[in-house]
Amino acid sequence: MLSETRYNDLVDEVLLQVEECLEDCDADLEIEPGQGMLTVEFANGSRVILSRQPPVRQLWVAAKSGGFHFNYSEDDGRWLEQRDGRELMQVLSRVCSEQAGQAIELG
């Protein structure tokens, strides 16, 4: 299991990466960083929320289409969804595109 320090550093890094990617897209959205979380609100009022889950060392994503729980893979250096292994940015691209009503690619 990741140490608490390593886990927090990884979450901080990926939340900043997501925030920067969303700031660069041309979708109508508002980004609100917070204590260990990132809220993205779209023009239609829907939200995607990324939140730190320290007890289980996961990153959770809440979207209209459901909830997703990501574990960090030291082998891959990526956040992977615990049920199906999809990569965080892939899932975020899909749910943000659905909620924005336009294509959003997060890298």
mmCIF file of N, CA, C and O in Angstrom:
data_model
loop_
_atom_site.group_PDB
_atom_site.id
_atom_site.type_symbol
_atom_site.label_atom_id
_atom_site.label_comp_id
_atom_site.label_asym_id
_atom_site.label_seq_id
_atom_site.Cartn_x
_atom_site.Cartn_y
_atom_site.Cartn_z
ATOM 1 N N MET A 1 0.843 -1.179 0.000
ATOM 2 C CA MET A 1 0.000 0.000 0.000
ATOM 3 C C MET A 1 0.892 1.249 0.000
ATOM 4 O O MET A 1 1.957 1.254 0.607
ATOM 5 N N LEU A 2 0.424 2.279 -0.665
ATOM 6 C CA LEU A 2 1.158 3.542 -0.716
ATOM 7 C C LEU A 2 1.271 4.152 0.676
ATOM 8 O O LEU A 2 0.339 4.069 1.471
ATOM 9 N N SER A 3 2.390 4.795 0.939
ATOM 10 C CA SER A 3 2.500 5.555 2.183
ATOM 11 C C SER A 3 1.558 6.761 2.086
ATOM 12 O O SER A 3 1.188 7.193 0.988
ATOM 13 N N GLU A 4 1.185 7.294 3.213
ATOM 14 C CA GLU A 4 0.278 8.440 3.222
ATOM 15 C C GLU A 4 0.882 9.629 2.480
ATOM 16 O O GLU A 4 0.204 10.298 1.702
ATOM 17 N N THR A 5 2.160 9.878 2.688
ATOM 18 C CA THR A 5 2.832 10.994 2.019
ATOM 19 C C THR A 5 2.840 10.805 0.511
ATOM 20 O O THR A 5 2.504 11.725 -0.238
ATOM 21 N N ARG A 6 3.224 9.613 0.069
ATOM 22 C CA ARG A 6 3.259 9.325 -1.379
ATOM 23 C C ARG A 6 1.856 9.433 -1.977
ATOM 24 O O ARG A 6 1.677 10.015 -3.039
ATOM 25 N N TYR A 7 0.884 8.879 -1.302
ATOM 26 C CA TYR A 7 -0.505 8.951 -1.765
ATOM 27 C C TYR A 7 -0.939 10.407 -1.926
ATOM 28 O O TYR A 7 -1.475 10.806 -2.961
ATOM 29 N N ASN A 8 -0.726 11.227 -0.909
ATOM 30 C CA ASN A 8 -1.134 12.638 -0.969
ATOM 31 C C ASN A 8 -0.417 13.389 -2.078
ATOM 32 O O ASN A 8 -1.026 14.207 -2.775
ATOM 33 N N ASP A 9 0.864 13.114 -2.265
ATOM 34 C CA ASP A 9 1.616 13.753 -3.352
ATOM 35 C C ASP A 9 1.036 13.373 -4.713
ATOM 36 O O ASP A 9 0.888 14.212 -5.598
ATOM 37 N N LEU A 10 0.712 12.087 -4.887
ATOM 38 C CA LEU A 10 0.156 11.618 -6.159
ATOM 39 C C LEU A 10 -1.217 12.231 -6.438
ATOM 40 O O LEU A 10 -1.517 12.627 -7.568
ATOM 41 N N VAL A 11 -2.051 12.321 -5.413
ATOM 42 C CA VAL A 11 -3.374 12.934 -5.587
ATOM 43 C C VAL A 11 -3.229 14.411 -5.919
ATOM 44 O O VAL A 11 -3.879 14.910 -6.845
ATOM 45 N N ASP A 12 -2.380 15.120 -5.193
ATOM 46 C CA ASP A 12 -2.165 16.547 -5.479
ATOM 47 C C ASP A 12 -1.719 16.740 -6.923
ATOM 48 O O ASP A 12 -2.200 17.641 -7.619
ATOM 49 N N GLU A 13 -0.810 15.887 -7.369
ATOM 50 C CA GLU A 13 -0.275 15.976 -8.726
ATOM 51 C C GLU A 13 -1.365 15.752 -9.775
ATOM 52 O O GLU A 13 -1.493 16.516 -10.728
ATOM 53 N N VAL A 14 -2.181 14.726 -9.593
ATOM 54 C CA VAL A 14 -3.194 14.423 -10.607
ATOM 55 C C VAL A 14 -4.334 15.445 -10.576
ATOM 56 O O VAL A 14 -4.865 15.813 -11.626
ATOM 57 N N LEU A 15 -4.690 15.954 -9.404
ATOM 58 C CA LEU A 15 -5.729 16.985 -9.350
ATOM 59 C C LEU A 15 -5.272 18.249 -10.076
ATOM 60 O O LEU A 15 -6.049 18.869 -10.802
ATOM 61 N N LEU A 16 -4.017 18.621 -9.907
ATOM 62 C CA LEU A 16 -3.469 19.777 -10.608
ATOM 63 C C LEU A 16 -3.446 19.530 -12.118
ATOM 64 O O LEU A 16 -3.793 20.407 -12.906
ATOM 65 N N GLN A 17 -3.057 18.328 -12.521
ATOM 66 C CA GLN A 17 -3.033 17.973 -13.943
ATOM 67 C C GLN A 17 -4.432 18.069 -14.550
ATOM 68 O O GLN A 17 -4.605 18.635 -15.641
ATOM 69 N N VAL A 18 -5.435 17.545 -13.864
ATOM 70 C CA VAL A 18 -6.818 17.608 -14.356
ATOM 71 C C VAL A 18 -7.263 19.060 -14.454
ATOM 72 O O VAL A 18 -7.849 19.473 -15.457
ATOM 73 N N GLU A 19 -6.985 19.836 -13.425
ATOM 74 C CA GLU A 19 -7.370 21.248 -13.421
ATOM 75 C C GLU A 19 -6.750 21.988 -14.608
ATOM 76 O O GLU A 19 -7.433 22.739 -15.315
ATOM 77 N N GLU A 20 -5.463 21.773 -14.855
ATOM 78 C CA GLU A 20 -4.789 22.443 -15.965
ATOM 79 C C GLU A 20 -5.366 22.010 -17.318
ATOM 80 O O GLU A 20 -5.554 22.840 -18.209
ATOM 81 N N CYS A 21 -5.656 20.732 -17.478
ATOM 82 C CA CYS A 21 -6.245 20.239 -18.731
ATOM 83 C C CYS A 21 -7.619 20.870 -18.970
ATOM 84 O O CYS A 21 -7.933 21.284 -20.087
ATOM 85 N N LEU A 22 -8.422 20.951 -17.922
ATOM 86 C CA LEU A 22 -9.757 21.526 -18.065
ATOM 87 C C LEU A 22 -9.702 23.025 -18.330
ATOM 88 O O LEU A 22 -10.530 23.551 -19.079
ATOM 89 N N GLU A 23 -8.737 23.710 -17.733
ATOM 90 C CA GLU A 23 -8.586 25.143 -18.001
ATOM 91 C C GLU A 23 -8.244 25.406 -19.462
ATOM 92 O O GLU A 23 -8.599 26.442 -20.009
ATOM 93 N N ASP A 24 -7.556 24.454 -20.089
ATOM 94 C CA ASP A 24 -7.144 24.612 -21.485
ATOM 95 C C ASP A 24 -8.225 24.225 -22.495
ATOM 96 O O ASP A 24 -8.083 24.498 -23.675
ATOM 97 N N CYS A 25 -9.295 23.567 -22.042
ATOM 98 C CA CYS A 25 -10.339 23.170 -22.989
ATOM 99 C C CYS A 25 -11.293 24.344 -23.201
ATOM 100 O O CYS A 25 -11.326 25.291 -22.423
ATOM 101 N N ASP A 26 -12.073 24.283 -24.268
ATOM 102 C CA ASP A 26 -12.950 25.415 -24.585
ATOM 103 C C ASP A 26 -14.392 25.192 -24.127
ATOM 104 O O ASP A 26 -15.294 25.900 -24.544
ATOM 105 N N ALA A 27 -14.619 24.240 -23.253
ATOM 106 C CA ALA A 27 -15.965 23.981 -22.743
ATOM 107 C C ALA A 27 -16.362 25.047 -21.725
ATOM 108 O O ALA A 27 -15.508 25.649 -21.068
ATOM 109 N N ASP A 28 -17.662 25.259 -21.599
ATOM 110 C CA ASP A 28 -18.201 26.212 -20.634
ATOM 111 C C ASP A 28 -18.315 25.504 -19.292
ATOM 112 O O ASP A 28 -19.256 24.745 -19.053
ATOM 113 N N LEU A 29 -17.319 25.728 -18.419
ATOM 114 C CA LEU A 29 -17.296 25.054 -17.129
ATOM 115 C C LEU A 29 -16.572 25.901 -16.105
ATOM 116 O O LEU A 29 -15.828 26.816 -16.448
ATOM 117 N N GLU A 30 -16.844 25.615 -14.858
ATOM 118 C CA GLU A 30 -16.182 26.269 -13.736
ATOM 119 C C GLU A 30 -15.429 25.199 -12.951
ATOM 120 O O GLU A 30 -15.944 24.106 -12.727
ATOM 121 N N ILE A 31 -14.222 25.522 -12.524
ATOM 122 C CA ILE A 31 -13.395 24.594 -11.767
ATOM 123 C C ILE A 31 -13.201 25.161 -10.366
ATOM 124 O O ILE A 31 -12.803 26.316 -10.214
ATOM 125 N N GLU A 32 -13.496 24.327 -9.375
ATOM 126 C CA GLU A 32 -13.344 24.774 -7.987
ATOM 127 C C GLU A 32 -12.484 23.775 -7.220
ATOM 128 O O GLU A 32 -12.928 22.700 -6.840
ATOM 129 N N PRO A 33 -11.196 24.123 -7.029
ATOM 130 C CA PRO A 33 -10.346 23.257 -6.205
ATOM 131 C C PRO A 33 -10.709 23.435 -4.742
ATOM 132 O O PRO A 33 -11.178 24.497 -4.332
ATOM 133 N N GLY A 34 -10.521 22.372 -3.972
ATOM 134 C CA GLY A 34 -10.817 22.448 -2.542
ATOM 135 C C GLY A 34 -9.886 21.544 -1.766
ATOM 136 O O GLY A 34 -8.919 21.023 -2.310
ATOM 137 N N GLN A 35 -10.205 21.318 -0.533
ATOM 138 C CA GLN A 35 -9.389 20.478 0.329
ATOM 139 C C GLN A 35 -9.415 19.030 -0.160
ATOM 140 O O GLN A 35 -10.328 18.290 0.154
ATOM 141 N N GLY A 36 -8.434 18.646 -0.950
ATOM 142 C CA GLY A 36 -8.347 17.273 -1.417
ATOM 143 C C GLY A 36 -9.384 16.885 -2.436
ATOM 144 O O GLY A 36 -9.643 15.710 -2.647
ATOM 145 N N MET A 37 -9.999 17.897 -3.057
ATOM 146 C CA MET A 37 -10.987 17.581 -4.074
ATOM 147 C C MET A 37 -10.975 18.627 -5.169
ATOM 148 O O MET A 37 -10.350 19.679 -5.049
ATOM 149 N N LEU A 38 -11.661 18.289 -6.242
ATOM 150 C CA LEU A 38 -11.782 19.195 -7.376
ATOM 151 C C LEU A 38 -13.205 19.042 -7.896
ATOM 152 O O LEU A 38 -13.642 17.929 -8.193
ATOM 153 N N THR A 39 -13.931 20.157 -7.960
ATOM 154 C CA THR A 39 -15.303 20.136 -8.460
ATOM 155 C C THR A 39 -15.336 20.855 -9.799
ATOM 156 O O THR A 39 -14.809 21.960 -9.924
ATOM 157 N N VAL A 40 -15.937 20.201 -10.780
ATOM 158 C CA VAL A 40 -16.095 20.784 -12.112
ATOM 159 C C VAL A 40 -17.589 20.950 -12.346
ATOM 160 O O VAL A 40 -18.342 19.976 -12.301
ATOM 161 N N GLU A 41 -18.022 22.194 -12.545
ATOM 162 C CA GLU A 41 -19.438 22.452 -12.795
ATOM 163 C C GLU A 41 -19.600 22.903 -14.241
ATOM 164 O O GLU A 41 -18.910 23.797 -14.721
ATOM 165 N N PHE A 42 -20.539 22.266 -14.919
ATOM 166 C CA PHE A 42 -20.791 22.537 -16.328
ATOM 167 C C PHE A 42 -21.942 23.526 -16.480
ATOM 168 O O PHE A 42 -22.691 23.769 -15.531
ATOM 169 N N ALA A 43 -22.096 24.091 -17.679
ATOM 170 C CA ALA A 43 -23.105 25.122 -17.939
ATOM 171 C C ALA A 43 -24.515 24.639 -17.604
ATOM 172 O O ALA A 43 -25.364 25.433 -17.202
ATOM 173 N N ASN A 44 -24.766 23.342 -17.742
ATOM 174 C CA ASN A 44 -26.096 22.794 -17.461
ATOM 175 C C ASN A 44 -26.324 22.538 -15.972
ATOM 176 O O ASN A 44 -27.354 21.998 -15.581
ATOM 177 N N GLY A 45 -25.350 22.889 -15.121
ATOM 178 C CA GLY A 45 -25.478 22.728 -13.683
ATOM 179 C C GLY A 45 -24.992 21.390 -13.147
ATOM 180 O O GLY A 45 -24.915 21.198 -11.934
ATOM 181 N N SER A 46 -24.678 20.449 -14.035
ATOM 182 C CA SER A 46 -24.176 19.156 -13.572
ATOM 183 C C SER A 46 -22.729 19.300 -13.117
ATOM 184 O O SER A 46 -22.040 20.244 -13.489
ATOM 185 N N ARG A 47 -22.300 18.334 -12.306
ATOM 186 C CA ARG A 47 -20.955 18.397 -11.730
ATOM 187 C C ARG A 47 -20.243 17.055 -11.851
ATOM 188 O O ARG A 47 -20.866 16.004 -11.827
ATOM 189 N N VAL A 48 -18.932 17.151 -11.928
ATOM 190 C CA VAL A 48 -18.042 16.003 -11.753
ATOM 191 C C VAL A 48 -17.162 16.367 -10.569
ATOM 192 O O VAL A 48 -16.595 17.468 -10.528
ATOM 193 N N ILE A 49 -17.069 15.455 -9.606
ATOM 194 C CA ILE A 49 -16.296 15.730 -8.395
ATOM 195 C C ILE A 49 -15.230 14.658 -8.223
ATOM 196 O O ILE A 49 -15.526 13.467 -8.247
ATOM 197 N N LEU A 50 -13.991 15.099 -8.093
ATOM 198 C CA LEU A 50 -12.874 14.203 -7.793
ATOM 199 C C LEU A 50 -12.537 14.415 -6.324
ATOM 200 O O LEU A 50 -12.388 15.560 -5.890
ATOM 201 N N SER A 51 -12.429 13.314 -5.576
ATOM 202 C CA SER A 51 -12.147 13.472 -4.152
ATOM 203 C C SER A 51 -11.144 12.449 -3.652
ATOM 204 O O SER A 51 -11.133 11.294 -4.056
ATOM 205 N N ARG A 52 -10.325 12.926 -2.771
ATOM 206 C CA ARG A 52 -9.288 12.136 -2.105
ATOM 207 C C ARG A 52 -9.975 11.236 -1.071
ATOM 208 O O ARG A 52 -10.823 11.699 -0.322
ATOM 209 N N GLN A 53 -9.562 9.963 -1.010
ATOM 210 C CA GLN A 53 -10.106 9.015 -0.032
ATOM 211 C C GLN A 53 -8.937 8.356 0.708
ATOM 212 O O GLN A 53 -8.547 7.226 0.406
ATOM 213 N N PRO A 54 -8.348 9.068 1.682
ATOM 214 C CA PRO A 54 -7.140 8.578 2.357
ATOM 215 C C PRO A 54 -7.252 7.209 3.030
ATOM 216 O O PRO A 54 -6.305 6.426 2.942
ATOM 217 N N PRO A 55 -8.361 6.878 3.689
ATOM 218 C CA PRO A 55 -8.377 5.581 4.380
ATOM 219 C C PRO A 55 -8.147 4.385 3.444
ATOM 220 O O PRO A 55 -7.564 3.390 3.851
ATOM 221 N N VAL A 56 -8.609 4.510 2.197
ATOM 222 C CA VAL A 56 -8.462 3.398 1.243
ATOM 223 C C VAL A 56 -7.424 3.709 0.162
ATOM 224 O O VAL A 56 -7.245 2.926 -0.771
ATOM 225 N N ARG A 57 -6.775 4.874 0.266
ATOM 226 C CA ARG A 57 -5.741 5.301 -0.696
ATOM 227 C C ARG A 57 -6.269 5.295 -2.128
ATOM 228 O O ARG A 57 -5.619 4.808 -3.047
ATOM 229 N N GLN A 58 -7.481 5.825 -2.293
ATOM 230 C CA GLN A 58 -8.094 5.885 -3.612
ATOM 231 C C GLN A 58 -8.421 7.321 -3.982
ATOM 232 O O GLN A 58 -8.455 8.212 -3.136
ATOM 233 N N LEU A 59 -8.712 7.507 -5.267
ATOM 234 C CA LEU A 59 -9.243 8.753 -5.796
ATOM 235 C C LEU A 59 -10.613 8.412 -6.351
ATOM 236 O O LEU A 59 -10.732 7.506 -7.174
ATOM 237 N N TRP A 60 -11.638 9.099 -5.868
ATOM 238 C CA TRP A 60 -13.009 8.807 -6.300
ATOM 239 C C TRP A 60 -13.487 9.892 -7.245
ATOM 240 O O TRP A 60 -13.171 11.072 -7.085
ATOM 241 N N VAL A 61 -14.272 9.478 -8.227
ATOM 242 C CA VAL A 61 -14.894 10.394 -9.176
ATOM 243 C C VAL A 61 -16.401 10.167 -9.127
ATOM 244 O O VAL A 61 -16.868 9.028 -9.279
ATOM 245 N N ALA A 62 -17.147 11.244 -8.894
ATOM 246 C CA ALA A 62 -18.606 11.195 -8.920
ATOM 247 C C ALA A 62 -19.067 11.973 -10.142
ATOM 248 O O ALA A 62 -18.660 13.119 -10.350
ATOM 249 N N ALA A 63 -19.898 11.333 -10.962
ATOM 250 C CA ALA A 63 -20.410 11.948 -12.181
ATOM 251 C C ALA A 63 -21.872 11.541 -12.352
ATOM 252 O O ALA A 63 -22.366 10.665 -11.635
ATOM 253 N N LYS A 64 -22.561 12.161 -13.317
ATOM 254 C CA LYS A 64 -23.947 11.791 -13.574
ATOM 255 C C LYS A 64 -24.078 10.306 -13.884
ATOM 256 O O LYS A 64 -25.053 9.670 -13.497
ATOM 257 N N SER A 65 -23.107 9.763 -14.576
ATOM 258 C CA SER A 65 -23.177 8.364 -15.006
ATOM 259 C C SER A 65 -22.787 7.375 -13.913
ATOM 260 O O SER A 65 -22.869 6.168 -14.113
ATOM 261 N N GLY A 66 -22.340 7.872 -12.756
ATOM 262 C CA GLY A 66 -22.016 6.970 -11.657
ATOM 263 C C GLY A 66 -20.766 7.366 -10.901
ATOM 264 O O GLY A 66 -20.175 8.411 -11.142
ATOM 265 N N GLY A 67 -20.368 6.476 -10.006
ATOM 266 C CA GLY A 67 -19.177 6.696 -9.208
ATOM 267 C C GLY A 67 -18.069 5.746 -9.628
ATOM 268 O O GLY A 67 -18.331 4.605 -10.016
ATOM 269 N N PHE A 68 -16.854 6.225 -9.563
ATOM 270 C CA PHE A 68 -15.682 5.459 -10.002
ATOM 271 C C PHE A 68 -14.606 5.569 -8.924
ATOM 272 O O PHE A 68 -14.363 6.651 -8.407
ATOM 273 N N HIS A 69 -13.973 4.445 -8.626
ATOM 274 C CA HIS A 69 -12.928 4.408 -7.597
ATOM 275 C C HIS A 69 -11.615 3.991 -8.250
ATOM 276 O O HIS A 69 -11.540 2.922 -8.864
ATOM 277 N N PHE A 70 -10.594 4.824 -8.084
ATOM 278 C CA PHE A 70 -9.309 4.600 -8.739
ATOM 279 C C PHE A 70 -8.225 4.287 -7.726
ATOM 280 O O PHE A 70 -8.113 4.944 -6.693
ATOM 281 N N ASN A 71 -7.419 3.280 -8.054
ATOM 282 C CA ASN A 71 -6.234 2.924 -7.284
ATOM 283 C C ASN A 71 -5.013 3.312 -8.104
ATOM 284 O O ASN A 71 -5.015 3.185 -9.338
ATOM 285 N N TYR A 72 -3.967 3.745 -7.416
ATOM 286 C CA TYR A 72 -2.739 4.076 -8.122
ATOM 287 C C TYR A 72 -1.930 2.807 -8.345
ATOM 288 O O TYR A 72 -1.690 2.029 -7.425
ATOM 289 N N SER A 73 -1.520 2.589 -9.589
ATOM 290 C CA SER A 73 -0.693 1.436 -9.927
ATOM 291 C C SER A 73 0.755 1.879 -10.010
ATOM 292 O O SER A 73 1.132 2.636 -10.916
ATOM 293 N N GLU A 74 1.559 1.419 -9.072
ATOM 294 C CA GLU A 74 2.994 1.739 -9.100
ATOM 295 C C GLU A 74 3.647 1.156 -10.350
ATOM 296 O O GLU A 74 4.564 1.741 -10.901
ATOM 297 N N ASP A 75 3.166 -0.007 -10.790
ATOM 298 C CA ASP A 75 3.732 -0.651 -11.978
ATOM 299 C C ASP A 75 3.509 0.188 -13.229
ATOM 300 O O ASP A 75 4.397 0.319 -14.059
ATOM 301 N N ASP A 76 2.290 0.759 -13.364
ATOM 302 C CA ASP A 76 1.928 1.528 -14.559
ATOM 303 C C ASP A 76 2.156 3.021 -14.400
ATOM 304 O O ASP A 76 2.177 3.756 -15.377
ATOM 305 N N GLY A 77 2.236 3.486 -13.150
ATOM 306 C CA GLY A 77 2.360 4.920 -12.911
ATOM 307 C C GLY A 77 1.088 5.663 -13.274
ATOM 308 O O GLY A 77 1.130 6.812 -13.688
ATOM 309 N N ARG A 78 -0.068 4.974 -13.123
ATOM 310 C CA ARG A 78 -1.348 5.583 -13.492
ATOM 311 C C ARG A 78 -2.418 5.225 -12.461
ATOM 312 O O ARG A 78 -2.303 4.239 -11.751
ATOM 313 N N TRP A 79 -3.473 6.035 -12.446
ATOM 314 C CA TRP A 79 -4.655 5.765 -11.633
ATOM 315 C C TRP A 79 -5.593 4.903 -12.461
ATOM 316 O O TRP A 79 -6.016 5.303 -13.553
ATOM 317 N N LEU A 80 -5.940 3.717 -11.950
ATOM 318 C CA LEU A 80 -6.765 2.762 -12.685
ATOM 319 C C LEU A 80 -8.044 2.459 -11.899
ATOM 320 O O LEU A 80 -8.008 2.230 -10.688
ATOM 321 N N GLU A 81 -9.153 2.397 -12.618
ATOM 322 C CA GLU A 81 -10.462 2.118 -12.016
ATOM 323 C C GLU A 81 -10.466 0.706 -11.465
ATOM 324 O O GLU A 81 -10.020 -0.225 -12.128
ATOM 325 N N GLN A 82 -10.938 0.542 -10.239
ATOM 326 C CA GLN A 82 -10.811 -0.751 -9.560
ATOM 327 C C GLN A 82 -11.637 -1.862 -10.189
ATOM 328 O O GLN A 82 -11.275 -3.027 -10.094
ATOM 329 N N ARG A 83 -12.730 -1.540 -10.867
ATOM 330 C CA ARG A 83 -13.578 -2.591 -11.436
ATOM 331 C C ARG A 83 -13.098 -3.082 -12.791
ATOM 332 O O ARG A 83 -13.125 -4.269 -13.069
ATOM 333 N N ASP A 84 -12.703 -2.139 -13.658
ATOM 334 C CA ASP A 84 -12.403 -2.542 -15.041
ATOM 335 C C ASP A 84 -11.025 -2.111 -15.535
ATOM 336 O O ASP A 84 -10.680 -2.368 -16.680
ATOM 337 N N GLY A 85 -10.245 -1.434 -14.704
ATOM 338 C CA GLY A 85 -8.881 -1.080 -15.077
ATOM 339 C C GLY A 85 -8.741 0.093 -16.023
ATOM 340 O O GLY A 85 -7.640 0.393 -16.477
ATOM 341 N N ARG A 86 -9.862 0.803 -16.309
ATOM 342 C CA ARG A 86 -9.745 1.980 -17.186
ATOM 343 C C ARG A 86 -8.946 3.066 -16.484
ATOM 344 O O ARG A 86 -9.023 3.236 -15.277
ATOM 345 N N GLU A 87 -8.201 3.817 -17.272
ATOM 346 C CA GLU A 87 -7.326 4.861 -16.768
ATOM 347 C C GLU A 87 -8.149 6.111 -16.435
ATOM 348 O O GLU A 87 -9.142 6.413 -17.096
ATOM 349 N N LEU A 88 -7.738 6.823 -15.391
ATOM 350 C CA LEU A 88 -8.458 7.995 -14.890
ATOM 351 C C LEU A 88 -8.772 9.005 -15.983
ATOM 352 O O LEU A 88 -9.914 9.440 -16.117
ATOM 353 N N MET A 89 -7.785 9.418 -16.755
ATOM 354 C CA MET A 89 -8.016 10.464 -17.753
ATOM 355 C C MET A 89 -8.994 10.002 -18.832
ATOM 356 O O MET A 89 -9.764 10.802 -19.364
ATOM 357 N N GLN A 90 -8.981 8.722 -19.141
ATOM 358 C CA GLN A 90 -9.925 8.166 -20.113
ATOM 359 C C GLN A 90 -11.358 8.291 -19.570
ATOM 360 O O GLN A 90 -12.261 8.738 -20.278
ATOM 361 N N VAL A 91 -11.554 7.909 -18.327
ATOM 362 C CA VAL A 91 -12.882 7.999 -17.714
ATOM 363 C C VAL A 91 -13.309 9.456 -17.591
ATOM 364 O O VAL A 91 -14.447 9.812 -17.928
ATOM 365 N N LEU A 92 -12.414 10.322 -17.145
ATOM 366 C CA LEU A 92 -12.749 11.742 -17.012
ATOM 367 C C LEU A 92 -13.093 12.370 -18.361
ATOM 368 O O LEU A 92 -14.017 13.179 -18.449
ATOM 369 N N SER A 93 -12.358 12.013 -19.404
ATOM 370 C CA SER A 93 -12.667 12.539 -20.743
ATOM 371 C C SER A 93 -14.085 12.172 -21.135
ATOM 372 O O SER A 93 -14.845 13.003 -21.653
ATOM 373 N N ARG A 94 -14.462 10.923 -20.870
ATOM 374 C CA ARG A 94 -15.800 10.454 -21.247
ATOM 375 C C ARG A 94 -16.884 11.151 -20.436
ATOM 376 O O ARG A 94 -17.836 11.692 -20.994
ATOM 377 N N VAL A 95 -16.753 11.167 -19.108
ATOM 378 C CA VAL A 95 -17.826 11.743 -18.292
ATOM 379 C C VAL A 95 -17.913 13.259 -18.466
ATOM 380 O O VAL A 95 -19.021 13.806 -18.487
ATOM 381 N N CYS A 96 -16.786 13.935 -18.618
ATOM 382 C CA CYS A 96 -16.819 15.384 -18.843
ATOM 383 C C CYS A 96 -17.430 15.711 -20.211
ATOM 384 O O CYS A 96 -18.208 16.657 -20.327
ATOM 385 N N SER A 97 -17.111 14.923 -21.212
ATOM 386 C CA SER A 97 -17.700 15.128 -22.546
ATOM 387 C C SER A 97 -19.205 14.948 -22.490
ATOM 388 O O SER A 97 -19.959 15.744 -23.061
ATOM 389 N N GLU A 98 -19.657 13.903 -21.806
ATOM 390 C CA GLU A 98 -21.099 13.645 -21.670
ATOM 391 C C GLU A 98 -21.791 14.812 -20.980
ATOM 392 O O GLU A 98 -22.846 15.266 -21.417
ATOM 393 N N GLN A 99 -21.213 15.295 -19.917
ATOM 394 C CA GLN A 99 -21.861 16.337 -19.138
ATOM 395 C C GLN A 99 -21.723 17.710 -19.767
ATOM 396 O O GLN A 99 -22.587 18.553 -19.583
ATOM 397 N N ALA A 100 -20.683 17.943 -20.545
ATOM 398 C CA ALA A 100 -20.500 19.238 -21.212
ATOM 399 C C ALA A 100 -21.284 19.302 -22.516
ATOM 400 O O ALA A 100 -21.551 20.380 -23.029
ATOM 401 N N GLY A 101 -21.611 18.134 -23.077
ATOM 402 C CA GLY A 101 -22.302 18.115 -24.365
ATOM 403 C C GLY A 101 -21.364 18.406 -25.521
ATOM 404 O O GLY A 101 -21.802 18.787 -26.606
ATOM 405 N N GLN A 102 -20.073 18.228 -25.305
ATOM 406 C CA GLN A 102 -19.062 18.416 -26.350
ATOM 407 C C GLN A 102 -17.830 17.614 -25.977
ATOM 408 O O GLN A 102 -17.647 17.240 -24.812
ATOM 409 N N ALA A 103 -17.016 17.328 -26.966
ATOM 410 C CA ALA A 103 -15.833 16.515 -26.735
ATOM 411 C C ALA A 103 -14.820 17.246 -25.849
ATOM 412 O O ALA A 103 -14.482 18.400 -26.101
ATOM 413 N N ILE A 104 -14.379 16.553 -24.827
ATOM 414 C CA ILE A 104 -13.317 17.054 -23.951
ATOM 415 C C ILE A 104 -12.296 15.918 -23.823
ATOM 416 O O ILE A 104 -12.638 14.827 -23.403
ATOM 417 N N GLU A 105 -11.078 16.198 -24.215
ATOM 418 C CA GLU A 105 -9.983 15.218 -24.130
ATOM 419 C C GLU A 105 -9.018 15.650 -23.043
ATOM 420 O O GLU A 105 -8.444 16.734 -23.121
ATOM 421 N N LEU A 106 -8.876 14.813 -22.057
ATOM 422 C CA LEU A 106 -7.918 15.097 -20.992
ATOM 423 C C LEU A 106 -6.731 14.184 -21.201
ATOM 424 O O LEU A 106 -6.884 13.005 -21.421
ATOM 425 N N GLY A 107 -5.540 14.734 -21.131
ATOM 426 C CA GLY A 107 -4.356 13.944 -21.425
ATOM 427 C C GLY A 107 -3.582 13.647 -20.248
ATOM 428 O O GLY A 107 -2.676 13.086 -19.990
#
